[in-house]
Every structure is written in structure tokens, then in C-alpha cells.
């Protein structure tokens, strides 16, 4: 009996890997903060906090949608291009270039709604392609990864759109009770996604589809509908992030909006502990992962390390996160 219990007991190495997977992101973030407090000048200032928070919010918003997609066993390469479409479309609306407006506030209201809905529709199209033709998600979303930025460039004729519209730019530059409004949006989205995954039937369906699609289908879960919905949500998140980016920059450049965002979002999900093979999801982990990636980049730049080196370090962090996932599963 004692021998059987010893055989069932987890090995110390397995326990250590499990703890590292569970608490590794929190530990890494804490170590980064302590390092910066000790060695980075002016780290413990509101200005530094604001800079890092501003740069991480859009990554987190996009990464939340990416978390849901990856939880179903998929991937979304189109989020950066969908950001570009939303960012290109919004100024055309509130500047009255698409149609005459009865009042400027009408254009601003429409500029908040229409681009996000359009991005969501393109996200749904991704899900439709994948489920209708049963193609791999990386191939299905590659279509809009390529064509989406082209659509944004066609909308603007490749021109930079400069504007100064405080009512619209509140989404990226405004504050409520001293807190950046985009940070409030980020926390609301993180909270809603966490609640949905833990407390709703839809959340359980997402994890079931990613864990074993065939079993989920046999148990009566509408697999196709679940996948189309998560890609729709990913598109909506990308559209919102695109509006925040152009609001901060006071300009929309279809060539640059969301460039490389798909990689940052996937990295945040991986570092946060969500399995890239599907079947699990931790939105709070994704938030931590995005904070770690941003803080690593800030730490290196603040200490005189070139941005190119920061990209290499980011790649190393992703490799480490994937290795830990594989060891934890084993």
C-alpha cells in the first residue's frame, strides 16, 4: 500500500514545474518590478506608470480576444489588420468624408460604433471561413492578415489622416478619477472575459471545444457557432484597440496601425499560461503576460539596451513559456 502511494505521489520535479506554471508569471512580474525599483532611475513615478499603462492597454485588449480564440484551439493572425481597418474608418466617419453629418457628435458616436462592428464582422468572417471550409485557423486568418491592411489602405488612399477631435480622443487620452480611460476599458474587458469563462455556458463550451473538438461535437455543443463567436469577439477587441491607438496618436496611418500586434497578443497569451494547443484559458494570466512583455521592453530600453535586443529577449521569453507548457503537460 505504501509503495502504491509512493508511485502515485507526484515527483518533486513535476511539482516544481506545476508551481512554476501556476505562479511563474506573478513571480516574474514581481522580480521585474523589484529590479526596476532598484536600478532604473525614475521608475517609481506616475509618469513611468502612465507610459507603461498606455502602451500595454491595447495589447491586453487584443490579447483577451486572442485568449478566447486560442482556448478553442485556434489562432488569429488578422488582429493587427483589423485594427488598421477600424483606425482608418473612424476618421472618415467623424470628419464627414463618407457622408454628410447632421451634427459633429453624431459622427463621433458613429465613429465609435461602426468601425468596431465592421472589425467584428470581419472577425466573424474568419470564423466562417474556418468552420465552413474546415481549414486551419492559421490559413483562414492569413487571408485578412494580408487583405485587411490592403482594405485599410484603400479606404484612406494610403494617406495619413491627421485630426484633433477631443470628444473622440477621450477614448485614448481621457481620464476618469485620474485613471486613464483606456485602462478602465481594459479592466472591464478583462473582468467580463474572466466572468464569461468561469460562470457561463459559453465559457465552458469554449474550453470543451479546445480540449476535444470531436467529443464536444458528440456531446451536442455547436462547435461551429462557438468558433465563429470567439473570432467575432477577437475582431471586436481589435477594432476597439485600433480606435484607442489613433486617438492617442491624433492620426491614423493604415500602414502602421496594429503592425505586429498579432505577435504581441500571442506572446501575452503564451507567457500568461494559456495552452497554445487549446482547452484552457486564463485571462488574468494574459494580463500578467502582457505586463511582463511590456515591462521587459521598458527595462531594457531604460537601461540602454537597443530595441532590437529587446525583441530577441521577448522571443526568448516566449520559447521559455512554451517549454514550461510542454513540461507541465508531460
Short mmCIF file of C-alpha atoms in Angstrom, two decimals:
data_model
loop_
_atom_site.label_atom_id
_atom_site.label_comp_id
_atom_site.label_asym_id
_atom_site.label_seq_id
_atom_site.Cartn_x
_atom_site.Cartn_y
_atom_site.Cartn_z
CA UNK A 1 0.00 0.00 0.00
CA UNK A 2 2.78 2.40 0.96
CA UNK A 3 4.59 1.54 -2.28
CA UNK A 4 1.46 2.30 -4.33
CA UNK A 5 1.07 5.66 -2.63
CA UNK A 6 4.69 6.48 -3.41
CA UNK A 7 4.11 5.63 -7.06
CA UNK A 8 1.07 7.90 -7.21
CA UNK A 9 2.79 10.82 -5.49
CA UNK A 10 3.97 13.48 -7.93
CA UNK A 11 7.73 13.70 -8.42
CA UNK A 12 9.42 16.79 -6.95
CA UNK A 13 10.39 17.95 -10.46
CA UNK A 14 6.78 17.66 -11.64
CA UNK A 15 5.57 19.59 -8.59
CA UNK A 16 8.13 22.31 -9.20
CA UNK A 17 7.12 22.66 -12.85
CA UNK A 18 3.47 22.81 -11.85
CA UNK A 19 4.15 25.60 -9.35
CA UNK A 20 6.27 27.43 -11.92
CA UNK A 21 3.45 27.28 -14.46
CA UNK A 22 0.93 28.46 -11.89
CA UNK A 23 2.88 31.24 -10.23
CA UNK A 24 5.69 31.89 -12.70
CA UNK A 25 4.05 34.94 -14.30
CA UNK A 26 3.37 36.61 -10.95
CA UNK A 27 6.90 35.85 -9.77
CA UNK A 28 8.48 37.18 -12.98
CA UNK A 29 6.43 40.38 -12.80
CA UNK A 30 7.38 40.93 -9.16
CA UNK A 31 11.08 40.40 -9.93
CA UNK A 32 10.90 42.87 -12.83
CA UNK A 33 9.28 45.49 -10.61
CA UNK A 34 11.88 44.97 -7.86
CA UNK A 35 14.74 45.17 -10.35
CA UNK A 36 13.44 48.45 -11.78
CA UNK A 37 12.86 49.92 -8.34
CA UNK A 38 16.48 49.17 -7.51
CA UNK A 39 18.28 50.01 -10.76
CA UNK A 40 16.06 52.03 -13.13
CA UNK A 41 16.00 55.81 -12.49
CA UNK A 42 12.58 57.45 -12.13
CA UNK A 43 10.76 54.10 -12.27
CA UNK A 44 8.55 54.78 -9.25
CA UNK A 45 6.84 57.81 -10.79
CA UNK A 46 3.35 58.42 -12.11
CA UNK A 47 4.79 59.35 -15.50
CA UNK A 48 6.50 55.97 -15.86
CA UNK A 49 3.35 54.17 -14.73
CA UNK A 50 1.30 56.14 -17.26
CA UNK A 51 3.73 55.36 -20.10
CA UNK A 52 3.71 51.62 -19.42
CA UNK A 53 -0.03 51.52 -18.84
CA UNK A 54 -0.72 53.39 -22.08
CA UNK A 55 1.43 51.01 -24.09
CA UNK A 56 0.07 47.83 -22.54
CA UNK A 57 -3.68 48.52 -22.67
CA UNK A 58 -4.15 47.88 -26.38
CA UNK A 59 -2.06 44.70 -26.18
CA UNK A 60 -4.22 43.39 -23.34
CA UNK A 61 -7.49 44.23 -25.10
CA UNK A 62 -6.42 42.41 -28.27
CA UNK A 63 -4.88 39.56 -26.25
CA UNK A 64 -8.16 38.93 -24.40
CA UNK A 65 -9.85 38.16 -27.71
CA UNK A 66 -6.83 36.09 -28.72
CA UNK A 67 -7.08 34.12 -25.47
CA UNK A 68 -10.63 33.02 -26.30
CA UNK A 69 -9.59 32.06 -29.84
CA UNK A 70 -6.58 30.06 -28.65
CA UNK A 71 -8.71 28.37 -25.98
CA UNK A 72 -10.73 26.80 -28.82
CA UNK A 73 -7.53 25.54 -30.43
CA UNK A 74 -7.36 28.37 -32.98
CA UNK A 75 -5.20 31.37 -33.75
CA UNK A 76 -5.97 34.83 -35.17
CA UNK A 77 -3.30 36.44 -37.33
CA UNK A 78 -5.63 39.17 -38.59
CA UNK A 79 -6.00 41.31 -35.45
CA UNK A 80 -3.39 43.87 -36.50
CA UNK A 81 -5.04 44.34 -39.89
CA UNK A 82 -8.48 44.65 -38.28
CA UNK A 83 -7.07 47.38 -36.04
CA UNK A 84 -5.91 49.15 -39.20
CA UNK A 85 -9.37 48.89 -40.78
CA UNK A 86 -11.09 50.32 -37.69
CA UNK A 87 -8.44 53.03 -37.34
CA UNK A 88 -8.76 54.03 -40.98
CA UNK A 89 -12.56 54.01 -40.98
CA UNK A 90 -13.20 56.10 -37.85
CA UNK A 91 -11.70 59.43 -39.10
CA UNK A 92 -13.55 59.05 -42.39
CA UNK A 93 -16.77 58.96 -40.38
CA UNK A 94 -16.29 61.73 -37.82
CA UNK A 95 -14.61 64.05 -40.34
CA UNK A 96 -17.62 63.65 -42.63
CA UNK A 97 -15.68 62.19 -45.56
CA UNK A 98 -18.05 59.28 -46.08
CA UNK A 99 -21.39 61.07 -45.74
CA UNK A 100 -22.67 64.45 -44.55
CA UNK A 101 -23.36 64.64 -40.83
CA UNK A 102 -26.28 66.48 -39.20
CA UNK A 103 -24.10 67.23 -36.16
CA UNK A 104 -20.44 66.52 -35.30
CA UNK A 105 -21.44 64.49 -32.23
CA UNK A 106 -23.40 62.13 -34.48
CA UNK A 107 -20.25 61.45 -36.46
CA UNK A 108 -18.27 60.84 -33.29
CA UNK A 109 -20.89 58.41 -31.97
CA UNK A 110 -20.94 56.55 -35.28
CA UNK A 111 -17.13 56.51 -35.33
CA UNK A 112 -17.16 54.60 -32.05
CA UNK A 113 -19.75 52.06 -33.19
CA UNK A 114 -19.34 51.36 -36.91
CA UNK A 115 -15.58 50.59 -37.05
CA UNK A 116 -15.84 48.17 -34.11
CA UNK A 117 -18.82 46.43 -35.70
CA UNK A 118 -17.02 46.22 -39.03
CA UNK A 119 -13.98 44.68 -37.34
CA UNK A 120 -16.27 42.25 -35.54
CA UNK A 121 -17.90 41.30 -38.85
CA UNK A 122 -14.50 40.59 -40.36
CA UNK A 123 -13.67 38.51 -37.29
CA UNK A 124 -16.88 36.53 -37.79
CA UNK A 125 -15.83 36.05 -41.42
CA UNK A 126 -12.60 34.48 -40.18
CA UNK A 127 -14.62 32.03 -38.10
CA UNK A 128 -16.95 31.32 -41.01
CA UNK A 129 -14.04 30.52 -43.33
CA UNK A 130 -12.52 28.18 -40.77
CA UNK A 131 -15.74 26.34 -39.92
CA UNK A 132 -17.37 26.34 -43.36
CA UNK A 133 -14.38 25.02 -45.27
CA UNK A 134 -12.70 23.22 -42.35
CA UNK A 135 -9.35 24.89 -42.95
CA UNK A 136 -6.64 25.51 -40.39
CA UNK A 137 -7.09 28.76 -38.42
CA UNK A 138 -3.61 29.98 -39.35
CA UNK A 139 -4.60 29.75 -43.03
CA UNK A 140 -8.11 31.15 -42.55
CA UNK A 141 -6.93 34.24 -40.69
CA UNK A 142 -3.96 34.73 -43.02
CA UNK A 143 -6.47 35.92 -45.62
CA UNK A 144 -7.36 39.06 -43.67
CA UNK A 145 -3.83 39.40 -42.31
CA UNK A 146 -2.87 40.16 -45.90
CA UNK A 147 -6.05 41.68 -47.33
CA UNK A 148 -7.17 43.60 -44.24
CA UNK A 149 -4.32 46.10 -44.32
CA UNK A 150 -4.89 46.49 -48.04
CA UNK A 151 -8.53 47.35 -47.33
CA UNK A 152 -7.44 49.97 -44.79
CA UNK A 153 -5.01 51.48 -47.30
CA UNK A 154 -7.70 51.60 -49.98
CA UNK A 155 -10.07 53.38 -47.59
CA UNK A 156 -7.51 56.14 -46.99
CA UNK A 157 -5.72 56.03 -50.38
CA UNK A 158 -2.61 55.33 -48.32
CA UNK A 159 -2.71 58.85 -46.84
CA UNK A 160 -2.08 59.84 -43.22
CA UNK A 161 -5.27 61.18 -41.59
CA UNK A 162 -4.46 63.85 -39.00
CA UNK A 163 -7.17 65.17 -36.70
CA UNK A 164 -7.81 66.90 -33.42
CA UNK A 165 -11.20 65.88 -32.04
CA UNK A 166 -11.12 65.85 -28.21
CA UNK A 167 -14.52 64.18 -27.91
CA UNK A 168 -13.29 61.19 -29.90
CA UNK A 169 -9.77 61.17 -28.48
CA UNK A 170 -11.13 60.79 -24.95
CA UNK A 171 -11.06 57.03 -25.54
CA UNK A 172 -7.28 57.13 -25.69
CA UNK A 173 -6.29 60.28 -23.83
CA UNK A 174 -9.13 60.87 -21.37
CA UNK A 175 -9.14 60.16 -17.64
CA UNK A 176 -11.78 59.25 -15.09
CA UNK A 177 -10.92 59.85 -11.44
CA UNK A 178 -7.30 60.24 -12.52
CA UNK A 179 -7.23 56.82 -14.22
CA UNK A 180 -6.65 56.61 -17.99
CA UNK A 181 -9.97 55.78 -19.64
CA UNK A 182 -8.36 53.14 -21.84
CA UNK A 183 -7.11 51.37 -18.68
CA UNK A 184 -10.68 51.32 -17.37
CA UNK A 185 -11.85 49.80 -20.65
CA UNK A 186 -9.07 47.22 -20.43
CA UNK A 187 -10.04 46.17 -16.89
CA UNK A 188 -13.72 45.96 -17.82
CA UNK A 189 -12.93 43.69 -20.77
CA UNK A 190 -10.62 41.52 -18.66
CA UNK A 191 -13.31 41.26 -15.98
CA UNK A 192 -16.08 40.36 -18.45
CA UNK A 193 -13.95 37.72 -20.19
CA UNK A 194 -12.90 36.18 -16.87
CA UNK A 195 -16.52 36.03 -15.73
CA UNK A 196 -17.67 34.56 -19.04
CA UNK A 197 -15.08 31.79 -18.97
CA UNK A 198 -15.78 30.85 -15.36
CA UNK A 199 -19.50 31.40 -14.99
CA UNK A 200 -21.27 30.97 -18.34
CA UNK A 201 -22.21 28.05 -20.56
CA UNK A 202 -20.43 29.78 -23.45
CA UNK A 203 -17.20 29.82 -21.46
CA UNK A 204 -17.44 26.10 -20.73
CA UNK A 205 -18.20 25.44 -24.39
CA UNK A 206 -15.04 27.31 -25.42
CA UNK A 207 -12.87 25.13 -23.19
CA UNK A 208 -14.67 21.96 -24.27
CA UNK A 209 -14.14 22.71 -27.97
CA UNK A 210 -10.45 23.41 -27.41
CA UNK A 211 -9.97 20.39 -25.18
CA UNK A 212 -11.52 17.82 -27.52
CA UNK A 213 -13.47 19.10 -30.51
CA UNK A 214 -14.79 15.70 -31.52
CA UNK A 215 -16.07 14.93 -28.03
CA UNK A 216 -17.62 18.41 -27.80
CA UNK A 217 -19.43 17.86 -31.10
CA UNK A 218 -20.73 14.46 -29.99
CA UNK A 219 -21.97 15.95 -26.72
CA UNK A 220 -24.15 18.42 -28.60
CA UNK A 221 -22.04 21.58 -28.38
CA UNK A 222 -22.45 23.75 -31.52
CA UNK A 223 -18.74 23.78 -32.32
CA UNK A 224 -19.02 25.91 -35.44
CA UNK A 225 -21.09 28.57 -33.70
CA UNK A 226 -18.71 28.71 -30.74
CA UNK A 227 -15.73 29.23 -33.04
CA UNK A 228 -17.46 31.94 -35.06
CA UNK A 229 -18.35 33.75 -31.85
CA UNK A 230 -14.81 33.76 -30.48
CA UNK A 231 -13.45 35.11 -33.75
CA UNK A 232 -16.20 37.74 -33.70
CA UNK A 233 -15.13 38.75 -30.17
CA UNK A 234 -11.49 38.86 -31.28
CA UNK A 235 -12.47 41.20 -34.12
CA UNK A 236 -14.43 43.46 -31.77
CA UNK A 237 -11.45 43.70 -29.40
CA UNK A 238 -9.12 44.50 -32.30
CA UNK A 239 -11.47 47.23 -33.55
CA UNK A 240 -11.60 48.87 -30.12
CA UNK A 241 -7.81 48.74 -29.84
CA UNK A 242 -7.49 50.38 -33.24
CA UNK A 243 -9.64 53.32 -32.11
CA UNK A 244 -7.54 53.75 -28.96
CA UNK A 245 -4.31 53.82 -30.98
CA UNK A 246 -5.43 56.53 -33.39
CA UNK A 247 -6.93 58.55 -30.52
CA UNK A 248 -3.55 58.56 -28.75
CA UNK A 249 -1.62 59.45 -31.91
CA UNK A 250 -4.11 62.08 -33.18
CA UNK A 251 -3.61 60.46 -36.56
CA UNK A 252 -4.48 57.32 -38.49
CA UNK A 253 -1.84 55.64 -40.63
CA UNK A 254 -3.17 52.50 -42.28
CA UNK A 255 0.38 51.34 -42.92
CA UNK A 256 1.36 51.26 -39.24
CA UNK A 257 -1.76 50.79 -37.08
CA UNK A 258 -1.62 47.40 -35.38
CA UNK A 259 1.61 46.40 -37.10
CA UNK A 260 2.95 43.33 -35.27
CA UNK A 261 0.09 43.36 -32.77
CA UNK A 262 -0.84 39.76 -33.53
CA UNK A 263 2.60 38.65 -32.31
CA UNK A 264 2.40 40.71 -29.12
CA UNK A 265 -1.06 39.31 -28.37
CA UNK A 266 0.00 35.70 -28.94
CA UNK A 267 3.09 36.29 -26.81
CA UNK A 268 0.99 37.69 -23.96
CA UNK A 269 -1.30 34.65 -24.08
CA UNK A 270 1.63 32.22 -24.11
CA UNK A 271 3.55 33.93 -21.32
CA UNK A 272 0.36 34.19 -19.28
CA UNK A 273 -0.03 30.42 -19.15
CA UNK A 274 -2.83 29.64 -21.62
CA UNK A 275 -2.03 26.45 -23.52
CA UNK A 276 -1.48 27.20 -27.20
CA UNK A 277 -3.00 23.82 -28.04
CA UNK A 278 -6.39 24.87 -26.63
CA UNK A 279 -8.60 23.56 -23.85
CA UNK A 280 -7.53 26.08 -21.20
CA UNK A 281 -7.61 29.82 -20.74
CA UNK A 282 -6.55 32.32 -18.12
CA UNK A 283 -7.46 35.90 -18.93
CA UNK A 284 -5.77 37.20 -15.78
CA UNK A 285 -2.68 35.31 -16.88
CA UNK A 286 -2.87 37.06 -20.24
CA UNK A 287 -2.97 40.40 -18.43
CA UNK A 288 0.13 39.41 -16.46
CA UNK A 289 1.82 38.17 -19.63
CA UNK A 290 1.24 41.49 -21.41
CA UNK A 291 2.56 43.40 -18.39
CA UNK A 292 5.69 41.22 -18.31
CA UNK A 293 6.41 41.72 -22.01
CA UNK A 294 5.91 45.48 -21.76
CA UNK A 295 7.98 45.77 -18.59
CA UNK A 296 10.83 43.71 -20.07
CA UNK A 297 10.94 46.03 -23.07
CA UNK A 298 10.80 49.13 -20.86
CA UNK A 299 13.51 47.76 -18.55
CA UNK A 300 15.90 47.06 -21.40
CA UNK A 301 15.31 50.41 -23.11
CA UNK A 302 15.58 52.34 -19.84
CA UNK A 303 18.92 50.69 -19.14
CA UNK A 304 20.41 51.46 -22.54
CA UNK A 305 19.74 48.16 -24.32
CA UNK A 306 18.72 48.63 -28.01
CA UNK A 307 15.16 47.84 -29.06
CA UNK A 308 16.43 45.08 -31.37
CA UNK A 309 17.84 43.26 -28.35
CA UNK A 310 14.51 43.68 -26.57
CA UNK A 311 12.85 41.79 -29.43
CA UNK A 312 15.32 38.92 -29.00
CA UNK A 313 14.60 38.80 -25.27
CA UNK A 314 10.85 38.78 -25.99
CA UNK A 315 11.34 35.79 -28.31
CA UNK A 316 13.31 34.03 -25.58
CA UNK A 317 10.51 34.60 -23.09
CA UNK A 318 8.01 33.03 -25.50
CA UNK A 319 10.25 30.00 -26.02
CA UNK A 320 10.56 29.60 -22.24
CA UNK A 321 6.78 29.86 -21.78
CA UNK A 322 6.10 27.23 -24.44
CA UNK A 323 8.75 24.92 -22.93
CA UNK A 324 7.14 25.24 -19.50
CA UNK A 325 3.75 24.41 -21.02
CA UNK A 326 5.14 21.25 -22.63
CA UNK A 327 6.85 20.17 -19.42
CA UNK A 328 3.73 20.83 -17.39
CA UNK A 329 1.57 18.76 -19.76
CA UNK A 330 4.11 15.93 -19.72
#
